mmCIF file of C-alpha atoms in Angstrom:
data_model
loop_
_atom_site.group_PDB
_atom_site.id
_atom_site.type_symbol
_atom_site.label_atom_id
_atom_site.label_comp_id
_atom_site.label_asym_id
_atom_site.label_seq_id
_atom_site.Cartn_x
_atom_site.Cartn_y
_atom_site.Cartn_z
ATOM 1 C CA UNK A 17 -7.807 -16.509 16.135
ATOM 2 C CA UNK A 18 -9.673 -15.360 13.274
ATOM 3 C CA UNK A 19 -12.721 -13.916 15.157
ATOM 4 C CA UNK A 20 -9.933 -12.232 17.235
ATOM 5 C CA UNK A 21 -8.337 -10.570 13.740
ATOM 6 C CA UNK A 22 -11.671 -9.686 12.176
ATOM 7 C CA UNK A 23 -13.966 -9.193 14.820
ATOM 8 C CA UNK A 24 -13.651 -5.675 14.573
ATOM 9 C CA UNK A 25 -14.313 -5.844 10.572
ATOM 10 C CA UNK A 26 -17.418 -8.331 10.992
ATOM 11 C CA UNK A 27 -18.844 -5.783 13.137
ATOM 12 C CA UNK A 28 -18.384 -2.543 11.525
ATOM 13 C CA UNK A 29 -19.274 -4.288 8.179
ATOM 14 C CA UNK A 30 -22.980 -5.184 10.130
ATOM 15 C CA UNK A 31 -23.266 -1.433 11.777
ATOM 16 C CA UNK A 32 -21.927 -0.370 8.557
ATOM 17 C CA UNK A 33 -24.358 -1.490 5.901
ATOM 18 C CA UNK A 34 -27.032 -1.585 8.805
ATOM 19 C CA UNK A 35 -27.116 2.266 8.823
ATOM 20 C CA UNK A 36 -26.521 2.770 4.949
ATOM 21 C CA UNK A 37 -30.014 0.412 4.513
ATOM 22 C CA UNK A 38 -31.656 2.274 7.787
ATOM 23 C CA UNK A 39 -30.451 6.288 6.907
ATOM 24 C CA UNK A 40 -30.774 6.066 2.344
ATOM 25 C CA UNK A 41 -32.123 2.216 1.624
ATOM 26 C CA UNK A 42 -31.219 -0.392 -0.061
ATOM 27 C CA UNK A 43 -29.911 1.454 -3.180
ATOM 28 C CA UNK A 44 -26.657 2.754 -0.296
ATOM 29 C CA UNK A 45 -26.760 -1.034 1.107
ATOM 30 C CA UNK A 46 -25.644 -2.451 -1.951
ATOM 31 C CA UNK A 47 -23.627 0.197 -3.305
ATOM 32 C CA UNK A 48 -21.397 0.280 -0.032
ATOM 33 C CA UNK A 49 -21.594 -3.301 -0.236
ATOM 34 C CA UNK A 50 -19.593 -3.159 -3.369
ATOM 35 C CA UNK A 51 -17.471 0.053 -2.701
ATOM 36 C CA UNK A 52 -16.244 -2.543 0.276
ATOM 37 C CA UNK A 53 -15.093 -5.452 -2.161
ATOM 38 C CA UNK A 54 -13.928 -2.636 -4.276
ATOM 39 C CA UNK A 55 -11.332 -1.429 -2.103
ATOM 40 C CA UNK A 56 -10.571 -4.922 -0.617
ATOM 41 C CA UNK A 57 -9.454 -6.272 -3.992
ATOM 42 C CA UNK A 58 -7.117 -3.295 -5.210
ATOM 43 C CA UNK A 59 -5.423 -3.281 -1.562
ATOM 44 C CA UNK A 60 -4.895 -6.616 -0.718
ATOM 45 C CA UNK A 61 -1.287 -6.628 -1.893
ATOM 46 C CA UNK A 62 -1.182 -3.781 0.124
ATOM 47 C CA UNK A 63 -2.286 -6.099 3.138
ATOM 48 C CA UNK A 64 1.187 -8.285 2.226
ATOM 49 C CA UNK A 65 3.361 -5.851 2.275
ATOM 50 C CA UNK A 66 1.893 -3.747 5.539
ATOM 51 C CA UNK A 67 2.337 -7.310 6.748
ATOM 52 C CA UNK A 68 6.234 -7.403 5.436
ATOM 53 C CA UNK A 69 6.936 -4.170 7.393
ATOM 54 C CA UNK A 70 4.350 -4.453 10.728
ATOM 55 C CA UNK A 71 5.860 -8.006 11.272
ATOM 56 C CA UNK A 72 9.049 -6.098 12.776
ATOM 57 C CA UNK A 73 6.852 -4.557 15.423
ATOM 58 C CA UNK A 74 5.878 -5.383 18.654
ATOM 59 C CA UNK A 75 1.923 -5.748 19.868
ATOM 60 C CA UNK A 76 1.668 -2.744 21.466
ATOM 61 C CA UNK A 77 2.436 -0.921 17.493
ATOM 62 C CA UNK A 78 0.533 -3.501 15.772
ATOM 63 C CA UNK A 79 -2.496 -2.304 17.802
ATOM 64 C CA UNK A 80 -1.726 1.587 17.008
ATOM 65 C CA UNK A 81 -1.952 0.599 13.540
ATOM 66 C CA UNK A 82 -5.651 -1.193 14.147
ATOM 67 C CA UNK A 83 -6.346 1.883 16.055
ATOM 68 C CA UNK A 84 -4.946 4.651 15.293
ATOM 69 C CA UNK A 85 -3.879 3.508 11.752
ATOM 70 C CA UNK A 86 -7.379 2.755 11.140
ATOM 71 C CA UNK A 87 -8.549 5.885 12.376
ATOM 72 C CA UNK A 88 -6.202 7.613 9.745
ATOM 73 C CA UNK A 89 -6.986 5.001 7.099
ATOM 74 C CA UNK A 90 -11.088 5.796 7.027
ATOM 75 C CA UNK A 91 -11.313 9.345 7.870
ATOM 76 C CA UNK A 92 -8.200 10.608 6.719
ATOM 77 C CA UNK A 93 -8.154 9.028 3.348
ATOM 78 C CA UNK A 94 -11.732 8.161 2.599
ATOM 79 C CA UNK A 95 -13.798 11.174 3.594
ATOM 80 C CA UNK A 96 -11.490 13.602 4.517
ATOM 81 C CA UNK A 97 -8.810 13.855 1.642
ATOM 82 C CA UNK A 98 -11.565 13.784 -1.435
ATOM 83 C CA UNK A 99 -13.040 16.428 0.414
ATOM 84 C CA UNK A 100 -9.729 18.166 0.802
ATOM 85 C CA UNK A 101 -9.286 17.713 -3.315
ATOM 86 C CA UNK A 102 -12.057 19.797 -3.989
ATOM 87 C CA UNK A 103 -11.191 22.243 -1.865
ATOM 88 C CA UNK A 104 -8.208 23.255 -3.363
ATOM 89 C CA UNK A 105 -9.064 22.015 -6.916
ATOM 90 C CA UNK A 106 -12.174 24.639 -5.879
ATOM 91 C CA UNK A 107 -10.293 26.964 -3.764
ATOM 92 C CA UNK A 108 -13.158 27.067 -1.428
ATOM 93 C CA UNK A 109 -13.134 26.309 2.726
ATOM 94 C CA UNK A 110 -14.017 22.547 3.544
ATOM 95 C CA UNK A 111 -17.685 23.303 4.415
ATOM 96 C CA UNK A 112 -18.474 24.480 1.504
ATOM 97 C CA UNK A 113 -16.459 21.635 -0.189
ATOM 98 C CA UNK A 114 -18.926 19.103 2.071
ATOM 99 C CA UNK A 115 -21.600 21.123 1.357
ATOM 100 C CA UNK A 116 -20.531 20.592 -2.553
ATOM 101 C CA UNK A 117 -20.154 17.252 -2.255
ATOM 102 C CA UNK A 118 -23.993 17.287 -1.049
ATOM 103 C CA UNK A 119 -25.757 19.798 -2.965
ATOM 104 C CA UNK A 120 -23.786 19.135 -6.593
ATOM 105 C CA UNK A 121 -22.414 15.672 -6.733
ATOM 106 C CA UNK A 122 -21.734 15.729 -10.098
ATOM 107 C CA UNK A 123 -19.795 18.990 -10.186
ATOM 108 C CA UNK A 124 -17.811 17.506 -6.755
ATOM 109 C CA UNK A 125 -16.817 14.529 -9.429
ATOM 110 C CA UNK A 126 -15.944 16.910 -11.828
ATOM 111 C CA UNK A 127 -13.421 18.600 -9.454
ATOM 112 C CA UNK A 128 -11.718 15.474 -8.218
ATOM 113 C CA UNK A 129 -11.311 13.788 -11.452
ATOM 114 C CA UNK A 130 -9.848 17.471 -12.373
ATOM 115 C CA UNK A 131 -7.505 16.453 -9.573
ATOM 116 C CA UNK A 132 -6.662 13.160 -10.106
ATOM 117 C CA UNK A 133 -3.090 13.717 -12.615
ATOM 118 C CA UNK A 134 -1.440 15.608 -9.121
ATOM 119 C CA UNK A 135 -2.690 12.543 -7.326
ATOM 120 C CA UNK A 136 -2.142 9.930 -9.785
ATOM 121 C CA UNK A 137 1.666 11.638 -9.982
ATOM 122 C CA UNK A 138 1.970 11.667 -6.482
ATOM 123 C CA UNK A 139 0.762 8.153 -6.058
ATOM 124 C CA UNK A 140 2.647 6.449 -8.817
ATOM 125 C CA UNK A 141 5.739 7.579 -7.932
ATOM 126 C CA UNK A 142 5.548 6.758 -4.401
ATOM 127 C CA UNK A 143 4.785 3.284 -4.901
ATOM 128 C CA UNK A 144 6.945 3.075 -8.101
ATOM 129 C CA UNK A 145 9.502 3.656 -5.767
ATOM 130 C CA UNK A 146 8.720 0.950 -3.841
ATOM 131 C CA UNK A 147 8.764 -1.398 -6.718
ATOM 132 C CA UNK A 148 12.181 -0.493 -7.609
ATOM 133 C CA UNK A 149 13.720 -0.344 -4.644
ATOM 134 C CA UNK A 150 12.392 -4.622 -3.938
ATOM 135 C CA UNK A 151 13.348 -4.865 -7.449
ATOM 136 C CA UNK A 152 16.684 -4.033 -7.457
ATOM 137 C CA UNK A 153 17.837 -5.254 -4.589
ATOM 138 C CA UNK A 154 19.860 -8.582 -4.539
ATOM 139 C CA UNK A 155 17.871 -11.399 -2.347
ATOM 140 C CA UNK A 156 18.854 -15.094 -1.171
ATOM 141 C CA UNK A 157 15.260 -15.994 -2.443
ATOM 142 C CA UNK A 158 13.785 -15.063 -6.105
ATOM 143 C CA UNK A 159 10.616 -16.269 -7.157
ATOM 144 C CA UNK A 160 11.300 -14.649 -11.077
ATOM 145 C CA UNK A 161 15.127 -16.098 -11.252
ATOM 146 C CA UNK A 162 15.295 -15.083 -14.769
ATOM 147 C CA UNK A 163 14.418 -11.522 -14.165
ATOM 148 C CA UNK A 164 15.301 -10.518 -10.530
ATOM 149 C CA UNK A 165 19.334 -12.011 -11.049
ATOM 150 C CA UNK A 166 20.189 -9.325 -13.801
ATOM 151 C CA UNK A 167 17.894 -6.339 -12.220
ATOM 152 C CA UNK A 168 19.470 -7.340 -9.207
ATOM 153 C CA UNK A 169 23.143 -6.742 -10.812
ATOM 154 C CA UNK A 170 21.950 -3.192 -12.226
ATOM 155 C CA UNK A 171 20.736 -2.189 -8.712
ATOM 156 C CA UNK A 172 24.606 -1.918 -7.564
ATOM 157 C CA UNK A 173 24.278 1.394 -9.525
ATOM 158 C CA UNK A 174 24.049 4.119 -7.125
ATOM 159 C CA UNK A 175 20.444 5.841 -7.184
ATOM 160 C CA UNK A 176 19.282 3.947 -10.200
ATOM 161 C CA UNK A 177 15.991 3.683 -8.782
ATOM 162 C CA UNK A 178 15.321 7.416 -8.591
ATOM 163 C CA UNK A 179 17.088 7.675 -11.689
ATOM 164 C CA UNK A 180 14.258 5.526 -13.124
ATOM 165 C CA UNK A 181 11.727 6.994 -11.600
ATOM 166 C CA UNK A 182 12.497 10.080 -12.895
ATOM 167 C CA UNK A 183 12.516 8.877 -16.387
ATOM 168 C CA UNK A 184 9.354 7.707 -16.145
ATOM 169 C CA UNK A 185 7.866 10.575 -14.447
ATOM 170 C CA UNK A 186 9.381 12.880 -17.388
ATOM 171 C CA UNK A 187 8.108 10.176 -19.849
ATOM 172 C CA UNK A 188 4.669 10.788 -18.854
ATOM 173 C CA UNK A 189 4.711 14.412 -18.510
ATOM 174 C CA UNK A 190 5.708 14.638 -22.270
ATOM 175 C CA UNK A 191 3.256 12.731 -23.013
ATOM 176 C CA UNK A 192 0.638 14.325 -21.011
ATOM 177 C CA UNK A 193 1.997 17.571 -22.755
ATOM 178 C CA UNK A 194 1.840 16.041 -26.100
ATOM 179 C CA UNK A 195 -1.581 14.732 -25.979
ATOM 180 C CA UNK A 196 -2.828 18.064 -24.435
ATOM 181 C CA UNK A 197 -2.634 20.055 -27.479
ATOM 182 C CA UNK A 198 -0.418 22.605 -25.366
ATOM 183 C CA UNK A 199 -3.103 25.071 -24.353
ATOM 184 C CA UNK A 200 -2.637 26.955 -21.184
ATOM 185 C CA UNK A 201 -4.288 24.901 -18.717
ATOM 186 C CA UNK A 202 -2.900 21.729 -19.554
ATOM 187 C CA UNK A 203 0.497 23.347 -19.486
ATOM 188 C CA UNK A 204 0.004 24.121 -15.922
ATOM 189 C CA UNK A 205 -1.284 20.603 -15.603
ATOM 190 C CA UNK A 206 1.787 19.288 -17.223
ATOM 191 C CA UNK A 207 3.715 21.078 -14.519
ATOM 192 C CA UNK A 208 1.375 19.878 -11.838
ATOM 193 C CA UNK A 209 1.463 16.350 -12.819
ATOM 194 C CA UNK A 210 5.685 17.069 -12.706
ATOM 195 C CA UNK A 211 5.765 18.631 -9.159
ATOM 196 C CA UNK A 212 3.457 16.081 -7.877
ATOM 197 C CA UNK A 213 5.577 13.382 -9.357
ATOM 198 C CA UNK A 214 8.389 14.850 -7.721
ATOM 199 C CA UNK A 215 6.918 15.616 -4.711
ATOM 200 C CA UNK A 216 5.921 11.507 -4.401
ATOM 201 C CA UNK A 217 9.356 10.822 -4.735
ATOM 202 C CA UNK A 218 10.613 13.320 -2.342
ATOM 203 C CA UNK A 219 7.926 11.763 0.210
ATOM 204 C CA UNK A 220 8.919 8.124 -0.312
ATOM 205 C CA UNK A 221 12.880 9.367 -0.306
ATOM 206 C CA UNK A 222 12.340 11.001 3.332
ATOM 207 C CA UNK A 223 9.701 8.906 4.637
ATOM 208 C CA UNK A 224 11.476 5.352 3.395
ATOM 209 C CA UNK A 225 14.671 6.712 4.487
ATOM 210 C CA UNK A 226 14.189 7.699 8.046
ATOM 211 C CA UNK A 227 12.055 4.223 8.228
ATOM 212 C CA UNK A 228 15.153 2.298 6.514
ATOM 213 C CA UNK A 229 17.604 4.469 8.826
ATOM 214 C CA UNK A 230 15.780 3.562 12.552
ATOM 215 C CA UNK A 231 14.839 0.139 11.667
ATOM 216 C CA UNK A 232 19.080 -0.649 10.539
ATOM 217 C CA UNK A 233 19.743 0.862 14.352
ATOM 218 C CA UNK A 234 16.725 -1.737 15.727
ATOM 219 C CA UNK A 235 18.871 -4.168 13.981
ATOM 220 C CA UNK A 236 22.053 -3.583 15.296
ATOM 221 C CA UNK A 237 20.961 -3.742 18.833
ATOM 222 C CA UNK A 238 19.216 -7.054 18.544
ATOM 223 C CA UNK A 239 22.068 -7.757 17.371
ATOM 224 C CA UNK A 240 23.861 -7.125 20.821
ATOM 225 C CA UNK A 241 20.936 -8.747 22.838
ATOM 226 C CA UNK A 242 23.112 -10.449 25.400
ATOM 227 C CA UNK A 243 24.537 -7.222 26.111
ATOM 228 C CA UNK A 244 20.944 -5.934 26.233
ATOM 229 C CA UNK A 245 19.638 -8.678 28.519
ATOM 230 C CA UNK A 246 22.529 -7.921 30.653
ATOM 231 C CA UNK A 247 20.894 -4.232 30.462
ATOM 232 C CA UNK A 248 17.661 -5.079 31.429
ATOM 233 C CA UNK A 249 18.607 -7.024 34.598
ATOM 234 C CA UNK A 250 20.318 -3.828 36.097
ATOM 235 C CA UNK A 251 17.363 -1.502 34.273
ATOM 236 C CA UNK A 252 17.446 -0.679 30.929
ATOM 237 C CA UNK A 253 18.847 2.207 29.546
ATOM 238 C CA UNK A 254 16.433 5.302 28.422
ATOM 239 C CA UNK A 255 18.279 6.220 24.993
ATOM 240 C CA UNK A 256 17.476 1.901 24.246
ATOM 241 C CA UNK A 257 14.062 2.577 24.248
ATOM 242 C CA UNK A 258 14.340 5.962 22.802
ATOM 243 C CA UNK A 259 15.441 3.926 19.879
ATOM 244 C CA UNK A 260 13.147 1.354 19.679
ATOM 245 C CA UNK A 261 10.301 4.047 19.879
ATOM 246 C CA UNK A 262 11.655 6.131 17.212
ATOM 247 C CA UNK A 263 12.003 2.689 15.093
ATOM 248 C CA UNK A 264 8.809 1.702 15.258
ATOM 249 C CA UNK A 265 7.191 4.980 14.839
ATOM 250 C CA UNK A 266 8.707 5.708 11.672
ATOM 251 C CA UNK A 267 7.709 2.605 10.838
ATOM 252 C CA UNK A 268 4.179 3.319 11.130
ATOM 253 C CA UNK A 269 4.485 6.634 9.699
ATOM 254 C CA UNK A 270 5.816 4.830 6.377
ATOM 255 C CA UNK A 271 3.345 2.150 6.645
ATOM 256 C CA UNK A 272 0.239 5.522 6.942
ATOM 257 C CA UNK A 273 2.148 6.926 3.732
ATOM 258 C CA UNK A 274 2.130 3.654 2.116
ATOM 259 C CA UNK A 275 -2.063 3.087 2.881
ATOM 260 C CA UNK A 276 -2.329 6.423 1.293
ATOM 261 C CA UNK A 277 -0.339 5.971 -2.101
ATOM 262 C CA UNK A 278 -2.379 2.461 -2.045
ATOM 263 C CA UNK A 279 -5.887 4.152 -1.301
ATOM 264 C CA UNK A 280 -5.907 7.062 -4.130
ATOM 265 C CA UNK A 281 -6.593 4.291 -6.555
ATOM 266 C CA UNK A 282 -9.820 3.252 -4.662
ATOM 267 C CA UNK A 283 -11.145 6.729 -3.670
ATOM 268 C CA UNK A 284 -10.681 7.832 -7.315
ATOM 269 C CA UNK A 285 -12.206 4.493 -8.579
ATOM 270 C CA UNK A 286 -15.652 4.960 -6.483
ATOM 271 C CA UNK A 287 -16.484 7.855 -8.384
ATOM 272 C CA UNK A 288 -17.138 5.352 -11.120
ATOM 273 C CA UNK A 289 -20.281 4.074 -8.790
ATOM 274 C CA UNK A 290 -21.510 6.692 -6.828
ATOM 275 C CA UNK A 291 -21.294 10.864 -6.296
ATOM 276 C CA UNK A 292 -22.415 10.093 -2.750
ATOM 277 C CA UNK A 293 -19.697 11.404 -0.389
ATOM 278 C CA UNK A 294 -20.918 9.388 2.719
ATOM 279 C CA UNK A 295 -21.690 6.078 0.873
ATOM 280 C CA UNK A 296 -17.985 6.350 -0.560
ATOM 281 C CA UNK A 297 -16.264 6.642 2.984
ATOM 282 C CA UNK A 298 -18.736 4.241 3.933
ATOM 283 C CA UNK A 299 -17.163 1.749 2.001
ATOM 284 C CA UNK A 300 -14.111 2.350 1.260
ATOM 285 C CA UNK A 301 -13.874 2.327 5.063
ATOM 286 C CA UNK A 302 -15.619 -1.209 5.436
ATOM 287 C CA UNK A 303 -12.967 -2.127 2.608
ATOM 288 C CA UNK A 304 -9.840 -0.460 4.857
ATOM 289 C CA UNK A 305 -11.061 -2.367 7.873
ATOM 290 C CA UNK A 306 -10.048 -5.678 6.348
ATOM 291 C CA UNK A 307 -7.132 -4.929 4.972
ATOM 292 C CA UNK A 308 -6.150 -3.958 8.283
ATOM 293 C CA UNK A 309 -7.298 -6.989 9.974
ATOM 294 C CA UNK A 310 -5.792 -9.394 6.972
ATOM 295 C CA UNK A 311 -2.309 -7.623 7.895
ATOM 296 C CA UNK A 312 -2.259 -8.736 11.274
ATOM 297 C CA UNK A 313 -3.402 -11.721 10.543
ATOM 298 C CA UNK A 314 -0.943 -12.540 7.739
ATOM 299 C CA UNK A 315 1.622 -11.224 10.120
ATOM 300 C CA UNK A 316 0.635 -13.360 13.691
ATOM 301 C CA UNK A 317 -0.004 -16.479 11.218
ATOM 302 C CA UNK A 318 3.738 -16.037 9.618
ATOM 303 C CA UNK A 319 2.366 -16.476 6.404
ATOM 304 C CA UNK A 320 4.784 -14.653 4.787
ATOM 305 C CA UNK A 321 7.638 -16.535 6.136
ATOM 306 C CA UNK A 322 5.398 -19.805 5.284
ATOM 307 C CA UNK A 323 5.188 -18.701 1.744
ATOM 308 C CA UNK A 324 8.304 -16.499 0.644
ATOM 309 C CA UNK A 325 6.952 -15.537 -2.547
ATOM 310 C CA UNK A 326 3.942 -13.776 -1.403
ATOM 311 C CA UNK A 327 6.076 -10.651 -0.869
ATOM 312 C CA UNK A 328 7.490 -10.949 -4.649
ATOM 313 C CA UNK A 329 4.123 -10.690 -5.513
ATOM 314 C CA UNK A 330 2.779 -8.105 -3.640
ATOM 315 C CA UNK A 331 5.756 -5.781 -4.563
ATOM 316 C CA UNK A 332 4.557 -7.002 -8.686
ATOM 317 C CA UNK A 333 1.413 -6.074 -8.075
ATOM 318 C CA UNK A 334 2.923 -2.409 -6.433
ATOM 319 C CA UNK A 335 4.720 -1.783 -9.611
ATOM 320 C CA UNK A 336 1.742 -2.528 -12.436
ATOM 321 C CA UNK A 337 -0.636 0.018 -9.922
ATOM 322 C CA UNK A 338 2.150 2.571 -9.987
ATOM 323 C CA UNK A 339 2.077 2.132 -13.922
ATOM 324 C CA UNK A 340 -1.292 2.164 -14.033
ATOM 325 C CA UNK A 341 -1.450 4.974 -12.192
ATOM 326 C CA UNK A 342 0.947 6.833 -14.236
ATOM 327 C CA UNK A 343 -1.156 5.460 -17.480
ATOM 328 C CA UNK A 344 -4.296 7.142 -15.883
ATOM 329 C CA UNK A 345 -3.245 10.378 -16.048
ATOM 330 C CA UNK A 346 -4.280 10.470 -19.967
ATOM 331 C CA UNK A 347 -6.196 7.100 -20.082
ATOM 332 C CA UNK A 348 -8.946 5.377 -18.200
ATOM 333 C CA UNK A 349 -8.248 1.965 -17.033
ATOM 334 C CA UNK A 350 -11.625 0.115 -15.527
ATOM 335 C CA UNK A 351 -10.568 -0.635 -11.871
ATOM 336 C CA UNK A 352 -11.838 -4.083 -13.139
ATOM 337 C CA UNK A 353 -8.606 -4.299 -14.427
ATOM 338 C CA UNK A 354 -6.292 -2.937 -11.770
ATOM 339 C CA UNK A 355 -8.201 -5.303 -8.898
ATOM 340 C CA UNK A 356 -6.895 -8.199 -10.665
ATOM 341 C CA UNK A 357 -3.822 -7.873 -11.689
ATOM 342 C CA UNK A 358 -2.881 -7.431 -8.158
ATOM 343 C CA UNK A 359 -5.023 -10.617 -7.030
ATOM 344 C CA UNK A 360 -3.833 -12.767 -10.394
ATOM 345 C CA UNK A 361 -0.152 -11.896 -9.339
ATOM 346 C CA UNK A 362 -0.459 -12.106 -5.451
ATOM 347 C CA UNK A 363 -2.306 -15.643 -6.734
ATOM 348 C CA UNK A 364 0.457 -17.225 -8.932
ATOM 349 C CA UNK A 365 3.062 -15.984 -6.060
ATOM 350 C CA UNK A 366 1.131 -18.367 -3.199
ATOM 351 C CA UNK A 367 0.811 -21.029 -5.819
ATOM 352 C CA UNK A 368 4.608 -20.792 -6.490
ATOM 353 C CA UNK A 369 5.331 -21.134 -2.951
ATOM 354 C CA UNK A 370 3.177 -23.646 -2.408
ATOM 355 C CA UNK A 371 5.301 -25.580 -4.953
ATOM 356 C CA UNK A 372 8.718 -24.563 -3.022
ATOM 357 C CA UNK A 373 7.271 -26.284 0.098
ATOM 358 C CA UNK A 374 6.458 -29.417 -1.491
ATOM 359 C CA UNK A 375 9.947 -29.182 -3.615
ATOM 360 C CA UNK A 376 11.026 -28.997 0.093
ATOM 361 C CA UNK A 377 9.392 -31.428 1.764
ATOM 362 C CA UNK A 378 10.350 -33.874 -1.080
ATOM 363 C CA UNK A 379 13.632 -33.048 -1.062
ATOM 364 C CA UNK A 380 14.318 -32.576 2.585
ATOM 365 C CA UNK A 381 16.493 -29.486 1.403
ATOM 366 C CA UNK A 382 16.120 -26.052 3.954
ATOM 367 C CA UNK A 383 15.833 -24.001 1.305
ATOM 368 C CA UNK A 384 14.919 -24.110 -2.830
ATOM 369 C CA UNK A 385 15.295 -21.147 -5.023
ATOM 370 C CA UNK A 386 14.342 -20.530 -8.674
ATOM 371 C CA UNK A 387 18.321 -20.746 -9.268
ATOM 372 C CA UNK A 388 18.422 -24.385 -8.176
ATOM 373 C CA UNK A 389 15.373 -26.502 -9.297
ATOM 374 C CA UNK A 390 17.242 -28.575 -10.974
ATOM 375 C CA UNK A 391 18.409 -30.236 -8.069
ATOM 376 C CA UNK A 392 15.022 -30.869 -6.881
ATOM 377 C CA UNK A 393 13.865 -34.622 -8.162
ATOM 378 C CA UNK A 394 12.137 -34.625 -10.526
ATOM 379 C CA UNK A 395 7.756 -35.148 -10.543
ATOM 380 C CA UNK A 396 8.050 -32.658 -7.812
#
């Protein structure tokens, strides 16, 4: 089983550093070598909730996402949309933004960290968006009782979410604008960073939506499924797989937007290591390749339905990178930082639901919550 998941990984990790060592030398081997447990440390919550979403789809989708997905996930993200940065940042074709990237690695830097508040904005508000719609959402099973009850009583506002995300979108503007010293430039950077911000939102809004809308219309037909099986026996009806189709492609298409939002941290973190365009999508791609394979794995082992917390603590570690994205738009954070909060919360999440399953087994209950430990004995 686990050969199966990461075979594919194993192997493109060995061609992978084999050619970085063979092409530049060992100076590439062990810089992709870290650029890979870079990018596999700030997106493993990522991996948990991919796994949330890709455990609603069949095998035929979970293998576009290895393929496909993957396909999207290393070129797309990790060579193809720094080089597309500079390009516009630059305002020059894409072979000449390659050619940048090869002849004047530092100025290359220079033009994607000039970039990174519109992708930082972009970025944070996508995922922030994703935090608060988990957050707000009343659930049978909360691992944070204390917190998730009353943010769960808020989130019967209409479009309080947004309305947050707003706020702190036009929080961070003013104080991008304050600490710019209102010149010129960083007025139109101020504006940037508040069309990108919006622009996030608008994504996650249509994206999320059309997801949320087709996968509610999966639902209500398994819902029918004797009427369905009664379907199939005298040939099932076109529009029924219409549906499912559209379901699960809007599915992926959120879960591509999603890898994206996660990945701008990571591509904007290698900088920090190398100028070295091809070393960078070297491995940050190694990096994407396990996350990819630790999704499907997470998903065909149940593990999230073995350990319900594990999604409460991916979706904490969502919301502190959206605020650190946000934070990075005026400060530097070390991505020392940002790689463990996700694995420190992801960490006490499995812990806590390793302690549900032995409250459970003790107690021969079907299910504990935060809201009723007390009735668990107690030494549990």
């Amino acid at each position: 089983m686990l050969l199966r998941t990461f075979g594919w990984s194993f192997a493109v990790t060995a061609a992978g550093l084999a050619f970085a060592a063979w092409q530049w030398g060992w100076e590439a081997f062990g810089i992709v070598l870290i650029l890979s447990i870079l990018e596999i440390s700030l997106s493993f919550d990522n991996a948990v909730v991919n796994a949330g979403i890709l455990k609603k789809m069949n095998a035929f989708w979970q293998r576009v996402f290895l393929t496909l997905g993957i396909l999207i996930a290393v070129f797309g993200m990790r060579l193809v949309f720094p080089v597309v940065i500079v390009a516009i940042s630059a305002k020059v074709g894409p072979v000449e933004a390659v050619q940048l990237a090869l002849d004047d690695p530092d100025r290359y830097q220079d033009l994607v960290t000039d970039a990174h508040p519109a992708i930082a904005a972009f970025g944070g508000m996508f995922l922030l968006m994703i935090f608060l719609d988990f957050i707000l959402e009343d659930r049978d099973i909360r691992w944070l009782a204390w917190l998730e009850r009353p943010l769960a009583r808020l989130g019967k506002i209409d479009m309080l979410g947004v309305c947050l995300a707003l706020i702190a979108l036009l929080a961070t503007a003013m104080t991008f604008a304050t600490h710019a010293h209102v010149s010129t430039g960083n007025a139109d950077k101020t504006a940037t960073v508040l069309l990108s911000g919006v622009a996030g939102l608008i994504t996650y809004l249509v994206v999320g939506g059309l997801s949320a809308h087709f996968e509610d219309r999966l639902e209500e037909e398994e819902e029918h499924e004797h009427e369905e099986e009664k379907a199939r026996a005298q040939g099932e009806p076109v529009s029924a797989v219409a549906l499912a189709g559209k379901a699960a492609f809007f599915l992926f298409l959120y879960l591509e937007v999603l890898d994206a939002s996660f990945s701008f941290d990571g591509v904007i973190g290698a900088f920090a290591i190398t100028n070295h365009i091809f070393w960078m999508a070297l491995g940050l791609g190694v990096g994407a390749m396990y996350v990819r394979s630790l999704t499907v794995y997470l998903v065909r082992q149940g593990t999230l339905d073995d350990y319900v917390y594990l999604e409460h603590g991916a979706h904490y570690a969502i919301g502190a990178l959206a605020a650190i994205l946000l934070i990075t738009i005026q400060h530097q954070i070390s991505e020392i930082i940002t790689g463990l909060i996700g694995v420190v919360l992801i960490a006490a999440s499995f812990l806590a639901s390793v302690r549900r399953n032995k409250a459970l087994e003790a107690s021969g209950a079907d299910e504990v919550t935060p809201d009723d430990k007390a009735e668990v004995p107690s030494g549990v």
